[in-house]
mmCIF file of C-alpha atoms and ligand atoms in Angstrom:
data_model
loop_
_atom_site.group_PDB
_atom_site.id
_atom_site.type_symbol
_atom_site.label_atom_id
_atom_site.label_comp_id
_atom_site.label_asym_id
_atom_site.label_seq_id
_atom_site.Cartn_x
_atom_site.Cartn_y
_atom_site.Cartn_z
ATOM 1 C CA MET A 228 0.000 0.000 0.000
ATOM 2 C CA PHE A 229 2.767 2.518 0.727
ATOM 3 C CA THR A 230 3.907 3.100 -2.830
ATOM 4 C CA ASP A 231 2.926 6.767 -2.893
ATOM 5 C CA ASP A 232 5.348 9.186 -1.226
ATOM 6 C CA ASP A 233 2.420 11.457 -0.370
ATOM 7 C CA LEU A 234 1.201 8.751 1.993
ATOM 8 C CA SER A 235 3.956 9.470 4.477
ATOM 9 C CA SER A 236 4.164 11.592 7.578
ATOM 10 C CA LEU A 237 7.212 13.644 6.526
ATOM 11 C CA ARG A 238 8.327 14.376 2.981
ATOM 12 C CA TRP A 239 11.120 16.248 1.262
ATOM 13 C CA ALA A 240 9.654 18.521 -1.386
ATOM 14 C CA ASP A 241 11.405 21.268 -3.369
ATOM 15 C CA GLY A 242 14.353 21.222 -0.986
ATOM 16 C CA ARG A 243 12.216 21.588 2.125
ATOM 17 C CA VAL A 244 10.819 19.416 4.892
ATOM 18 C CA GLU A 245 7.046 19.092 4.972
ATOM 19 C CA ILE A 246 5.095 17.458 7.782
ATOM 20 C CA ILE A 247 1.451 16.731 8.461
ATOM 21 C CA ASP A 248 0.230 18.857 11.368
ATOM 22 C CA GLN A 249 -1.058 15.979 13.492
ATOM 23 C CA THR A 250 -2.691 18.294 16.039
ATOM 24 C CA LEU A 251 -5.390 18.989 13.433
ATOM 25 C CA LEU A 252 -6.200 15.390 12.512
ATOM 26 C CA PRO A 253 -8.702 13.939 11.868
ATOM 27 C CA HIS A 254 -10.468 17.230 11.206
ATOM 28 C CA GLU A 255 -8.055 18.654 8.689
ATOM 29 C CA LEU A 256 -5.120 17.285 6.671
ATOM 30 C CA ARG A 257 -2.712 20.209 6.579
ATOM 31 C CA TRP A 258 0.925 20.071 5.473
ATOM 32 C CA LEU A 259 3.375 22.443 7.171
ATOM 33 C CA THR A 260 6.812 23.477 5.953
ATOM 34 C CA LEU A 261 9.614 23.450 8.525
ATOM 35 C CA THR A 262 12.252 26.013 7.671
ATOM 36 C CA GLU A 263 14.348 27.108 10.642
ATOM 37 C CA LEU A 264 15.602 25.190 13.697
ATOM 38 C CA PRO A 265 12.864 26.675 15.975
ATOM 39 C CA ASP A 266 10.208 25.356 13.547
ATOM 40 C CA PHE A 267 11.576 21.825 13.980
ATOM 41 C CA CYS A 268 11.756 22.191 17.771
ATOM 42 C CA HIS A 269 8.233 23.571 17.954
ATOM 43 C CA ALA A 270 6.830 20.825 15.707
ATOM 44 C CA ILE A 271 8.218 18.160 18.067
ATOM 45 C CA ALA A 272 7.392 19.877 21.381
ATOM 46 C CA ALA A 273 3.856 20.841 20.306
ATOM 47 C CA MET A 274 3.322 17.351 18.868
ATOM 48 C CA GLN A 275 2.602 18.452 15.330
ATOM 49 C CA VAL A 276 4.854 15.455 14.759
ATOM 50 C CA ARG A 277 4.877 12.702 17.355
ATOM 51 C CA GLY A 278 5.652 9.000 17.667
ATOM 52 C CA ALA A 279 9.159 7.894 18.569
ATOM 53 C CA PRO A 280 10.598 7.175 15.084
ATOM 54 C CA LEU A 281 9.089 10.275 13.468
ATOM 55 C CA ILE A 282 10.356 12.554 16.241
ATOM 56 C CA GLY A 283 13.860 11.201 15.620
ATOM 57 C CA ILE A 284 13.760 11.725 11.863
ATOM 58 C CA THR A 285 12.322 15.224 12.219
ATOM 59 C CA ALA A 286 15.128 16.067 14.634
ATOM 60 C CA ALA A 287 17.715 14.731 12.166
ATOM 61 C CA TYR A 288 16.411 17.103 9.493
ATOM 62 C CA GLY A 289 16.353 19.926 12.062
ATOM 63 C CA LEU A 290 19.998 19.339 12.921
ATOM 64 C CA ALA A 291 20.908 19.282 9.232
ATOM 65 C CA ARG A 292 19.144 22.637 8.814
ATOM 66 C CA ALA A 293 20.936 24.137 11.827
ATOM 67 C CA LEU A 294 24.327 23.161 10.383
ATOM 68 C CA VAL A 295 23.651 25.309 7.317
ATOM 69 C CA ASP A 296 23.905 28.339 9.647
ATOM 70 C CA ASP A 297 26.604 27.104 12.001
ATOM 71 C CA ALA A 298 28.554 23.932 11.298
ATOM 72 C CA SER A 299 31.146 24.455 14.039
ATOM 73 C CA ASP A 300 31.523 21.878 16.832
ATOM 74 C CA ASP A 301 29.735 24.287 19.181
ATOM 75 C CA GLY A 302 26.943 24.828 16.654
ATOM 76 C CA LEU A 303 26.502 21.088 16.260
ATOM 77 C CA ARG A 304 26.390 20.518 20.016
ATOM 78 C CA GLN A 305 24.037 23.394 20.727
ATOM 79 C CA ALA A 306 21.535 22.535 18.000
ATOM 80 C CA SER A 307 21.623 18.883 19.020
ATOM 81 C CA ASP A 308 21.033 19.743 22.700
ATOM 82 C CA THR A 309 18.167 22.077 21.795
ATOM 83 C CA LEU A 310 16.464 19.403 19.692
ATOM 84 C CA ALA A 311 17.093 16.678 22.284
ATOM 85 C CA ALA A 312 15.372 18.791 24.960
ATOM 86 C CA THR A 313 12.067 18.982 23.065
ATOM 87 C CA ARG A 314 10.749 15.648 24.378
ATOM 88 C CA PRO A 315 12.483 13.509 27.001
ATOM 89 C CA THR A 316 11.078 9.990 26.754
ATOM 90 C CA ALA A 317 11.403 8.596 23.224
ATOM 91 C CA VAL A 318 15.000 7.479 22.808
ATOM 92 C CA ASN A 319 14.832 7.595 18.998
ATOM 93 C CA LEU A 320 15.243 11.363 19.251
ATOM 94 C CA ARG A 321 18.659 11.040 20.897
ATOM 95 C CA TRP A 322 19.544 8.088 18.650
ATOM 96 C CA ALA A 323 18.828 9.997 15.432
ATOM 97 C CA LEU A 324 20.798 13.046 16.608
ATOM 98 C CA GLU A 325 23.726 10.765 17.419
ATOM 99 C CA GLN A 326 23.539 9.231 13.940
ATOM 100 C CA VAL A 327 23.802 12.664 12.336
ATOM 101 C CA ALA A 328 26.580 13.803 14.695
ATOM 102 C CA ALA A 329 28.568 10.619 13.985
ATOM 103 C CA ALA A 330 28.162 11.134 10.226
ATOM 104 C CA VAL A 331 29.512 14.706 10.242
ATOM 105 C CA SER A 332 31.861 15.111 13.225
ATOM 106 C CA ASN A 333 35.012 14.127 11.368
ATOM 107 C CA LEU A 334 34.228 16.215 8.293
ATOM 108 C CA PRO A 335 35.446 19.741 7.577
ATOM 109 C CA GLN A 336 32.814 22.302 8.550
ATOM 110 C CA GLY A 337 32.041 23.155 4.942
ATOM 111 C CA ALA A 338 30.927 19.606 4.195
ATOM 112 C CA ARG A 339 28.848 19.008 7.311
ATOM 113 C CA ALA A 340 25.437 20.423 6.372
ATOM 114 C CA ASP A 341 25.234 18.435 3.120
ATOM 115 C CA GLU A 342 26.285 15.217 4.806
ATOM 116 C CA ALA A 343 23.825 15.792 7.663
ATOM 117 C CA LEU A 344 21.015 16.192 5.154
ATOM 118 C CA ALA A 345 22.104 13.034 3.348
ATOM 119 C CA CYS A 346 22.080 11.239 6.708
ATOM 120 C CA ALA A 347 18.539 12.494 7.477
ATOM 121 C CA HIS A 348 17.393 11.211 4.067
ATOM 122 C CA ARG A 349 19.029 7.852 4.837
ATOM 123 C CA LEU A 350 17.315 7.599 8.217
ATOM 124 C CA ARG A 351 13.981 8.374 6.570
ATOM 125 C CA ALA A 352 14.456 5.697 3.911
ATOM 126 C CA GLU A 353 15.717 3.173 6.450
ATOM 127 C CA ASP A 354 12.689 3.768 8.650
ATOM 128 C CA ILE A 355 10.355 2.753 5.839
ATOM 129 C CA ALA A 356 12.285 -0.473 5.269
ATOM 130 C CA VAL A 357 12.581 -1.210 8.988
ATOM 131 C CA CYS A 358 8.854 -0.768 9.597
ATOM 132 C CA GLY A 359 8.091 -3.006 6.615
ATOM 133 C CA SER A 360 10.267 -5.711 8.194
ATOM 134 C CA ILE A 361 8.594 -5.264 11.589
ATOM 135 C CA GLY A 362 5.326 -5.921 9.780
ATOM 136 C CA GLU A 363 6.720 -9.191 8.381
ATOM 137 C CA THR A 364 7.912 -10.242 11.850
ATOM 138 C CA GLY A 365 4.525 -9.416 13.334
ATOM 139 C CA LEU A 366 2.637 -11.378 10.685
ATOM 140 C CA GLN A 367 4.210 -14.608 11.952
ATOM 141 C CA PHE A 368 2.740 -14.024 15.402
ATOM 142 C CA LEU A 369 -0.831 -13.281 14.481
ATOM 143 C CA PRO A 370 -3.176 -16.114 15.446
ATOM 144 C CA GLU A 371 -3.806 -18.587 12.649
ATOM 145 C CA ASP A 372 -6.350 -17.739 9.979
ATOM 146 C CA THR A 373 -9.401 -19.790 10.864
ATOM 147 C CA GLY A 374 -11.652 -17.828 8.556
ATOM 148 C CA GLY A 375 -13.167 -15.815 11.394
ATOM 149 C CA THR A 376 -12.394 -12.256 12.403
ATOM 150 C CA LEU A 377 -9.008 -11.560 13.920
ATOM 151 C CA ASN A 378 -9.523 -8.972 16.681
ATOM 152 C CA ILE A 379 -6.401 -6.978 17.486
ATOM 153 C CA MET A 380 -6.257 -4.279 20.132
ATOM 154 C CA THR A 381 -3.845 -1.357 19.947
ATOM 155 C CA HIS A 382 -3.171 1.762 21.992
ATOM 156 C CA CYS A 383 -2.121 5.281 21.013
ATOM 157 C CA ASN A 384 -0.849 5.621 17.460
ATOM 158 C CA ALA A 385 2.013 3.447 16.269
ATOM 159 C CA GLY A 386 1.040 3.624 12.612
ATOM 160 C CA TRP A 387 2.507 5.490 9.643
ATOM 161 C CA LEU A 388 1.786 8.820 11.309
ATOM 162 C CA ALA A 389 4.226 7.843 14.065
ATOM 163 C CA THR A 390 6.935 6.667 11.675
ATOM 164 C CA ILE A 391 7.309 7.515 7.974
ATOM 165 C CA GLN A 392 5.252 4.713 6.446
ATOM 166 C CA TRP A 393 3.729 1.439 7.741
ATOM 167 C CA GLY A 394 4.167 2.164 11.450
ATOM 168 C CA THR A 395 5.307 -0.399 13.989
ATOM 169 C CA ALA A 396 2.238 -1.853 15.755
ATOM 170 C CA LEU A 397 0.050 -1.229 12.710
ATOM 171 C CA ALA A 398 2.512 -2.689 10.166
ATOM 172 C CA PRO A 399 1.498 -6.347 10.756
ATOM 173 C CA ILE A 400 -2.146 -5.250 10.662
ATOM 174 C CA TYR A 401 -1.739 -3.510 7.292
ATOM 175 C CA LYS A 402 0.091 -6.552 5.951
ATOM 176 C CA ALA A 403 -2.522 -8.996 7.217
ATOM 177 C CA HIS A 404 -5.282 -6.844 5.711
ATOM 178 C CA ALA A 405 -3.433 -6.727 2.385
ATOM 179 C CA GLN A 406 -3.270 -10.538 2.433
ATOM 180 C CA GLY A 407 -7.035 -10.625 2.641
ATOM 181 C CA ARG A 408 -7.245 -11.591 6.299
ATOM 182 C CA ASN A 409 -10.372 -10.585 8.119
ATOM 183 C CA VAL A 410 -8.780 -8.148 10.574
ATOM 184 C CA HIS A 411 -10.648 -5.904 12.959
ATOM 185 C CA VAL A 412 -8.873 -3.451 15.269
ATOM 186 C CA TRP A 413 -10.006 -2.264 18.690
ATOM 187 C CA VAL A 414 -8.662 1.287 18.857
ATOM 188 C CA SER A 415 -8.494 2.650 22.384
ATOM 189 C CA GLU A 416 -9.109 6.382 22.446
ATOM 190 C CA THR A 417 -5.840 7.107 24.335
ATOM 191 C CA ARG A 418 -6.685 9.853 26.731
ATOM 192 C CA PRO A 419 -5.679 12.574 27.200
ATOM 193 C CA ARG A 420 -4.600 13.448 23.643
ATOM 194 C CA ASN A 421 -6.709 10.824 21.923
ATOM 195 C CA GLN A 422 -4.100 9.641 19.455
ATOM 196 C CA GLY A 423 -6.030 6.381 19.096
ATOM 197 C CA MET A 424 -9.344 8.003 18.286
ATOM 198 C CA ASN A 425 -7.912 10.866 16.218
ATOM 199 C CA LEU A 426 -4.943 9.289 14.442
ATOM 200 C CA THR A 427 -5.116 5.487 14.488
ATOM 201 C CA ALA A 428 -8.805 5.327 13.579
ATOM 202 C CA TRP A 429 -8.203 7.887 10.813
ATOM 203 C CA GLU A 430 -5.293 5.874 9.377
ATOM 204 C CA LEU A 431 -7.143 2.567 9.528
ATOM 205 C CA GLN A 432 -10.309 3.986 7.989
ATOM 206 C CA ARG A 433 -8.327 5.467 5.094
ATOM 207 C CA ALA A 434 -6.737 2.062 4.505
ATOM 208 C CA GLY A 435 -10.090 0.279 4.668
ATOM 209 C CA VAL A 436 -9.181 -1.722 7.770
ATOM 210 C CA PRO A 437 -12.283 -2.267 9.937
ATOM 211 C CA CYS A 438 -11.840 -0.713 13.355
ATOM 212 C CA THR A 439 -13.880 0.262 16.392
ATOM 213 C CA ILE A 440 -12.982 3.095 18.761
ATOM 214 C CA VAL A 441 -13.428 2.168 22.409
ATOM 215 C CA ALA A 442 -12.909 4.038 25.661
ATOM 216 C CA ASP A 443 -9.571 3.212 27.249
ATOM 217 C CA ASN A 444 -11.400 1.905 30.291
ATOM 218 C CA SER A 445 -13.377 -0.691 28.321
ATOM 219 C CA CYS A 446 -10.324 -2.693 27.279
ATOM 220 C CA GLY A 447 -10.341 -4.981 30.333
ATOM 221 C CA LEU A 448 -13.951 -5.886 29.679
ATOM 222 C CA LEU A 449 -13.283 -6.690 26.018
ATOM 223 C CA MET A 450 -10.464 -9.029 27.008
ATOM 224 C CA GLN A 451 -12.522 -10.614 29.765
ATOM 225 C CA ARG A 452 -15.260 -11.355 27.229
ATOM 226 C CA GLY A 453 -12.770 -13.020 24.850
ATOM 227 C CA GLN A 454 -13.169 -10.346 22.189
ATOM 228 C CA VAL A 455 -9.436 -9.681 21.790
ATOM 229 C CA ASP A 456 -7.106 -12.179 20.089
ATOM 230 C CA CYS A 457 -3.948 -10.197 20.748
ATOM 231 C CA VAL A 458 -2.695 -6.731 21.683
ATOM 232 C CA ILE A 459 0.015 -4.965 19.666
ATOM 233 C CA VAL A 460 1.452 -1.640 20.806
ATOM 234 C CA GLY A 461 4.537 0.429 19.984
ATOM 235 C CA SER A 462 7.269 1.695 22.287
ATOM 236 C CA ASP A 463 9.014 4.978 22.980
ATOM 237 C CA ARG A 464 11.924 3.391 24.772
ATOM 238 C CA THR A 465 12.641 -0.199 25.705
ATOM 239 C CA ALA A 466 15.191 -0.846 28.431
ATOM 240 C CA ALA A 467 17.971 -3.430 28.185
ATOM 241 C CA ASN A 468 15.996 -5.791 30.468
ATOM 242 C CA GLY A 469 12.914 -5.684 28.199
ATOM 243 C CA ASP A 470 10.798 -3.229 30.220
ATOM 244 C CA VAL A 471 8.719 -1.224 27.766
ATOM 245 C CA CYS A 472 7.908 2.469 28.020
ATOM 246 C CA ASN A 473 4.934 3.497 25.889
ATOM 247 C CA LYS A 474 1.938 5.835 25.982
ATOM 248 C CA VAL A 475 0.259 5.995 29.367
ATOM 249 C CA GLY A 476 -2.422 3.308 29.551
ATOM 250 C CA THR A 477 -0.256 0.635 27.924
ATOM 251 C CA TYR A 478 0.577 -0.904 31.301
ATOM 252 C CA LEU A 479 -3.098 -1.376 32.206
ATOM 253 C CA LYS A 480 -3.682 -3.165 28.912
ATOM 254 C CA ALA A 481 -0.717 -5.435 29.569
ATOM 255 C CA LEU A 482 -2.067 -6.284 33.037
ATOM 256 C CA ALA A 483 -5.488 -7.103 31.615
ATOM 257 C CA ALA A 484 -3.918 -9.134 28.792
ATOM 258 C CA SER A 485 -1.881 -11.156 31.260
ATOM 259 C CA ALA A 486 -4.946 -11.797 33.447
ATOM 260 C CA HIS A 487 -6.877 -13.131 30.446
ATOM 261 C CA ALA A 488 -4.021 -14.959 28.650
ATOM 262 C CA VAL A 489 -4.174 -12.600 25.666
ATOM 263 C CA PRO A 490 -0.772 -12.325 23.879
ATOM 264 C CA PHE A 491 0.729 -8.855 24.364
ATOM 265 C CA TYR A 492 3.201 -7.838 21.637
ATOM 266 C CA VAL A 493 5.373 -4.744 21.418
ATOM 267 C CA ALA A 494 6.468 -3.773 17.905
ATOM 268 C CA LEU A 495 9.556 -1.588 17.731
ATOM 269 C CA PRO A 496 12.639 -0.800 15.700
ATOM 270 C CA VAL A 497 15.948 -1.681 17.336
ATOM 271 C CA SER A 498 16.638 2.088 17.499
ATOM 272 C CA THR A 499 13.984 2.253 20.246
ATOM 273 C CA ILE A 500 16.041 0.011 22.533
ATOM 274 C CA ASP A 501 18.125 1.989 25.004
ATOM 275 C CA TRP A 502 21.008 -0.399 25.562
ATOM 276 C CA GLN A 503 22.444 1.858 28.283
ATOM 277 C CA CYS A 504 19.233 1.875 30.280
ATOM 278 C CA PRO A 505 19.142 -1.113 32.666
ATOM 279 C CA SER A 506 15.411 -1.059 33.441
ATOM 280 C CA GLY A 507 12.196 0.896 33.026
ATOM 281 C CA ALA A 508 12.744 2.606 36.381
ATOM 282 C CA GLU A 509 15.492 4.743 34.796
ATOM 283 C CA ILE A 510 13.369 5.996 31.867
ATOM 284 C CA PRO A 511 12.341 9.656 32.239
ATOM 285 C CA ILE A 512 8.555 10.001 31.975
ATOM 286 C CA GLU A 513 7.437 13.181 30.261
ATOM 287 C CA GLU A 514 4.969 15.308 32.256
ATOM 288 C CA ARG A 515 2.767 17.349 29.965
ATOM 289 C CA GLY A 516 0.484 20.309 30.560
ATOM 290 C CA ALA A 517 -2.896 20.345 32.294
ATOM 291 C CA GLU A 518 -4.645 21.685 29.186
ATOM 292 C CA GLU A 519 -4.175 18.309 27.449
ATOM 293 C CA LEU A 520 -6.323 16.633 30.059
ATOM 294 C CA LEU A 521 -8.892 19.364 30.488
ATOM 295 C CA SER A 522 -9.501 20.527 26.941
ATOM 296 C CA PHE A 523 -10.814 18.864 23.830
ATOM 297 C CA LEU A 524 -10.668 19.920 20.173
ATOM 298 C CA GLY A 525 -13.625 18.914 18.049
ATOM 299 C CA ARG A 526 -16.280 20.041 15.626
ATOM 300 C CA ASP A 527 -19.253 22.088 16.681
ATOM 301 C CA SER A 528 -22.750 21.212 15.460
ATOM 302 C CA ASP A 529 -22.218 23.916 12.796
ATOM 303 C CA GLY A 530 -19.020 22.191 11.662
ATOM 304 C CA SER A 531 -16.484 24.678 13.003
ATOM 305 C CA LEU A 532 -13.462 23.543 14.969
ATOM 306 C CA ARG A 533 -13.583 24.509 18.635
ATOM 307 C CA THR A 534 -11.679 23.742 21.795
ATOM 308 C CA VAL A 535 -13.750 23.291 24.933
ATOM 309 C CA THR A 536 -12.441 23.023 28.489
ATOM 310 C CA GLY A 537 -13.740 20.882 31.337
ATOM 311 C CA GLY A 538 -12.924 20.452 35.027
ATOM 312 C CA PRO A 539 -13.298 23.020 37.779
ATOM 313 C CA GLU A 540 -11.416 26.296 37.428
ATOM 314 C CA GLN A 541 -7.874 26.073 38.830
ATOM 315 C CA ALA A 542 -8.062 22.280 38.899
ATOM 316 C CA ILE A 543 -4.806 20.612 39.909
ATOM 317 C CA VAL A 544 -3.786 18.156 37.221
ATOM 318 C CA ALA A 545 -1.021 15.567 36.794
ATOM 319 C CA ASN A 546 -0.383 14.385 33.255
ATOM 320 C CA PRO A 547 2.349 11.734 32.957
ATOM 321 C CA ALA A 548 2.442 10.932 29.240
ATOM 322 C CA PHE A 549 3.988 7.445 29.352
ATOM 323 C CA ASP A 550 4.118 4.392 31.571
ATOM 324 C CA ILE A 551 6.303 1.347 32.038
ATOM 325 C CA THR A 552 5.157 -2.174 31.235
ATOM 326 C CA PRO A 553 7.384 -4.697 33.007
ATOM 327 C CA ALA A 554 9.128 -7.174 30.715
ATOM 328 C CA SER A 555 7.311 -10.051 32.447
ATOM 329 C CA LEU A 556 4.018 -8.888 30.871
ATOM 330 C CA VAL A 557 5.375 -8.745 27.304
ATOM 331 C CA THR A 558 4.837 -11.883 25.198
ATOM 332 C CA ARG A 559 7.371 -10.893 22.497
ATOM 333 C CA LEU A 560 9.198 -7.871 21.145
ATOM 334 C CA LEU A 561 8.650 -7.684 17.371
ATOM 335 C CA THR A 562 11.610 -6.050 15.632
ATOM 336 C CA GLU A 563 13.009 -5.680 12.113
ATOM 337 C CA HIS A 564 15.457 -8.439 13.068
ATOM 338 C CA GLY A 565 12.782 -10.876 14.148
ATOM 339 C CA ALA A 566 10.961 -11.538 17.391
ATOM 340 C CA VAL A 567 12.797 -11.664 20.686
ATOM 341 C CA ALA A 568 11.798 -12.382 24.257
ATOM 342 C CA ALA A 569 11.566 -9.329 26.501
ATOM 343 C CA SER A 570 14.500 -10.320 28.693
ATOM 344 C CA ALA A 571 18.031 -9.102 29.391
ATOM 345 C CA GLU A 572 19.499 -12.307 27.915
ATOM 346 C CA ALA A 573 17.510 -12.188 24.678
ATOM 347 C CA LEU A 574 18.241 -8.499 24.210
ATOM 348 C CA ALA A 575 21.954 -9.005 24.872
ATOM 349 C CA GLU A 576 21.933 -11.685 22.164
ATOM 350 C CA LEU A 577 20.115 -9.300 19.792
ATOM 351 C CA HIS A 578 22.664 -6.589 20.565
ATOM 352 C CA ASN A 579 25.572 -8.915 19.758
ATOM 353 C CA ARG A 580 23.871 -9.962 16.545
ATOM 354 C CA VAL A 581 22.846 -6.612 15.056
ATOM 355 C CA ILE A 582 24.681 -3.668 16.678
HETATM 356 O O1 LIG B 649 3.183 11.099 22.810
HETATM 357 P P1 LIG B 649 3.264 10.395 21.466
HETATM 358 O O2 LIG B 649 2.027 10.532 20.653
HETATM 359 O O3 LIG B 649 4.521 10.774 20.739
HETATM 360 O O4 LIG B 649 3.389 8.867 21.881
HETATM 361 C C1 LIG B 649 3.494 7.918 20.871
HETATM 362 C C2 LIG B 649 3.525 6.534 21.388
HETATM 363 O O5 LIG B 649 3.440 6.294 22.577
HETATM 364 C C3 LIG B 649 3.773 5.445 20.393
HETATM 365 O O6 LIG B 649 3.167 4.254 20.812
HETATM 366 C C4 LIG B 649 5.284 5.203 20.268
HETATM 367 O O7 LIG B 649 5.951 6.391 20.023
HETATM 368 C C5 LIG B 649 5.606 4.228 19.219
HETATM 369 S S1 LIG B 649 5.389 4.923 17.628
HETATM 370 C C6 LIG B 649 5.835 3.831 16.446
#
């Protein structure tokens, strides 16, 4: 399905980076041009782009742009630090900046900006291939085709909007659908930003994959009733012991899945594994603003876009954006290099094999 470059979350057009403003979906499909370093930083921090792999690739292009103005060692470090500070949890951001820095550090200053841009293009192309391979890995773990409906639950958005094309958690689903399998996806709304309802449901609908939006809190019931064959989610950072950090609410799904013997898969590129991070306890969890929890963007009865706010005035709000699912609750990690157990031993073996 992803043969058209327009069906991607970030494109290079006429020498410029264009992104879909994801804060407006599903109401409006608007492309934005990112020109200067602050545009790239804003796009990541304000979540016009989001999803671990896409944040990383956007940052790589941002660093390449910054080097056009200042390709000195200080310029490289400062721009990289500024981009890295936009969002703390997804490790792909740091990983992509390191890839660019490694590609240019030993070059004369005059050659750095061009090489950084070439590196960003490479990372973008690699991401498409990697996500395609994750889809192939995932296909092998979907329950056998018995002719009935295959009900898969996902959380947040780990589709092509979170990567460049395919996605991670949605890649096996797109591939199964393309093979003619009767797939149906339970899309949990993903409070507070509703990436499931606004982004995943939009993607799946466009691709013709049957899906049903459900409240986050209904997922335990659906599993208890036997209406979920497996859960597949993405990851923002996976520790070296297999603990998985992903959008807040993932942990509750994993607990429910374990209680009802539903396989719980995490689909991720190897770039999402933080080899230096011993366990989930060391992963910084991003705290986001109160307005995300209290306000809601939607269409009025007259069709105009409006934001409304709930909760009492001066409400005190906590908004941790991610949570940690212990490795013991993860059935398998699905990567571009095959499936691995979520354990320190299996990840050490993967590291020796591919890094
Ligand atoms: O806060 P977001 O929308 O950037 O969070 C995204 C997620 O949690 C995704 O599941 C994760 O980044 C994996 S994307 C392939």
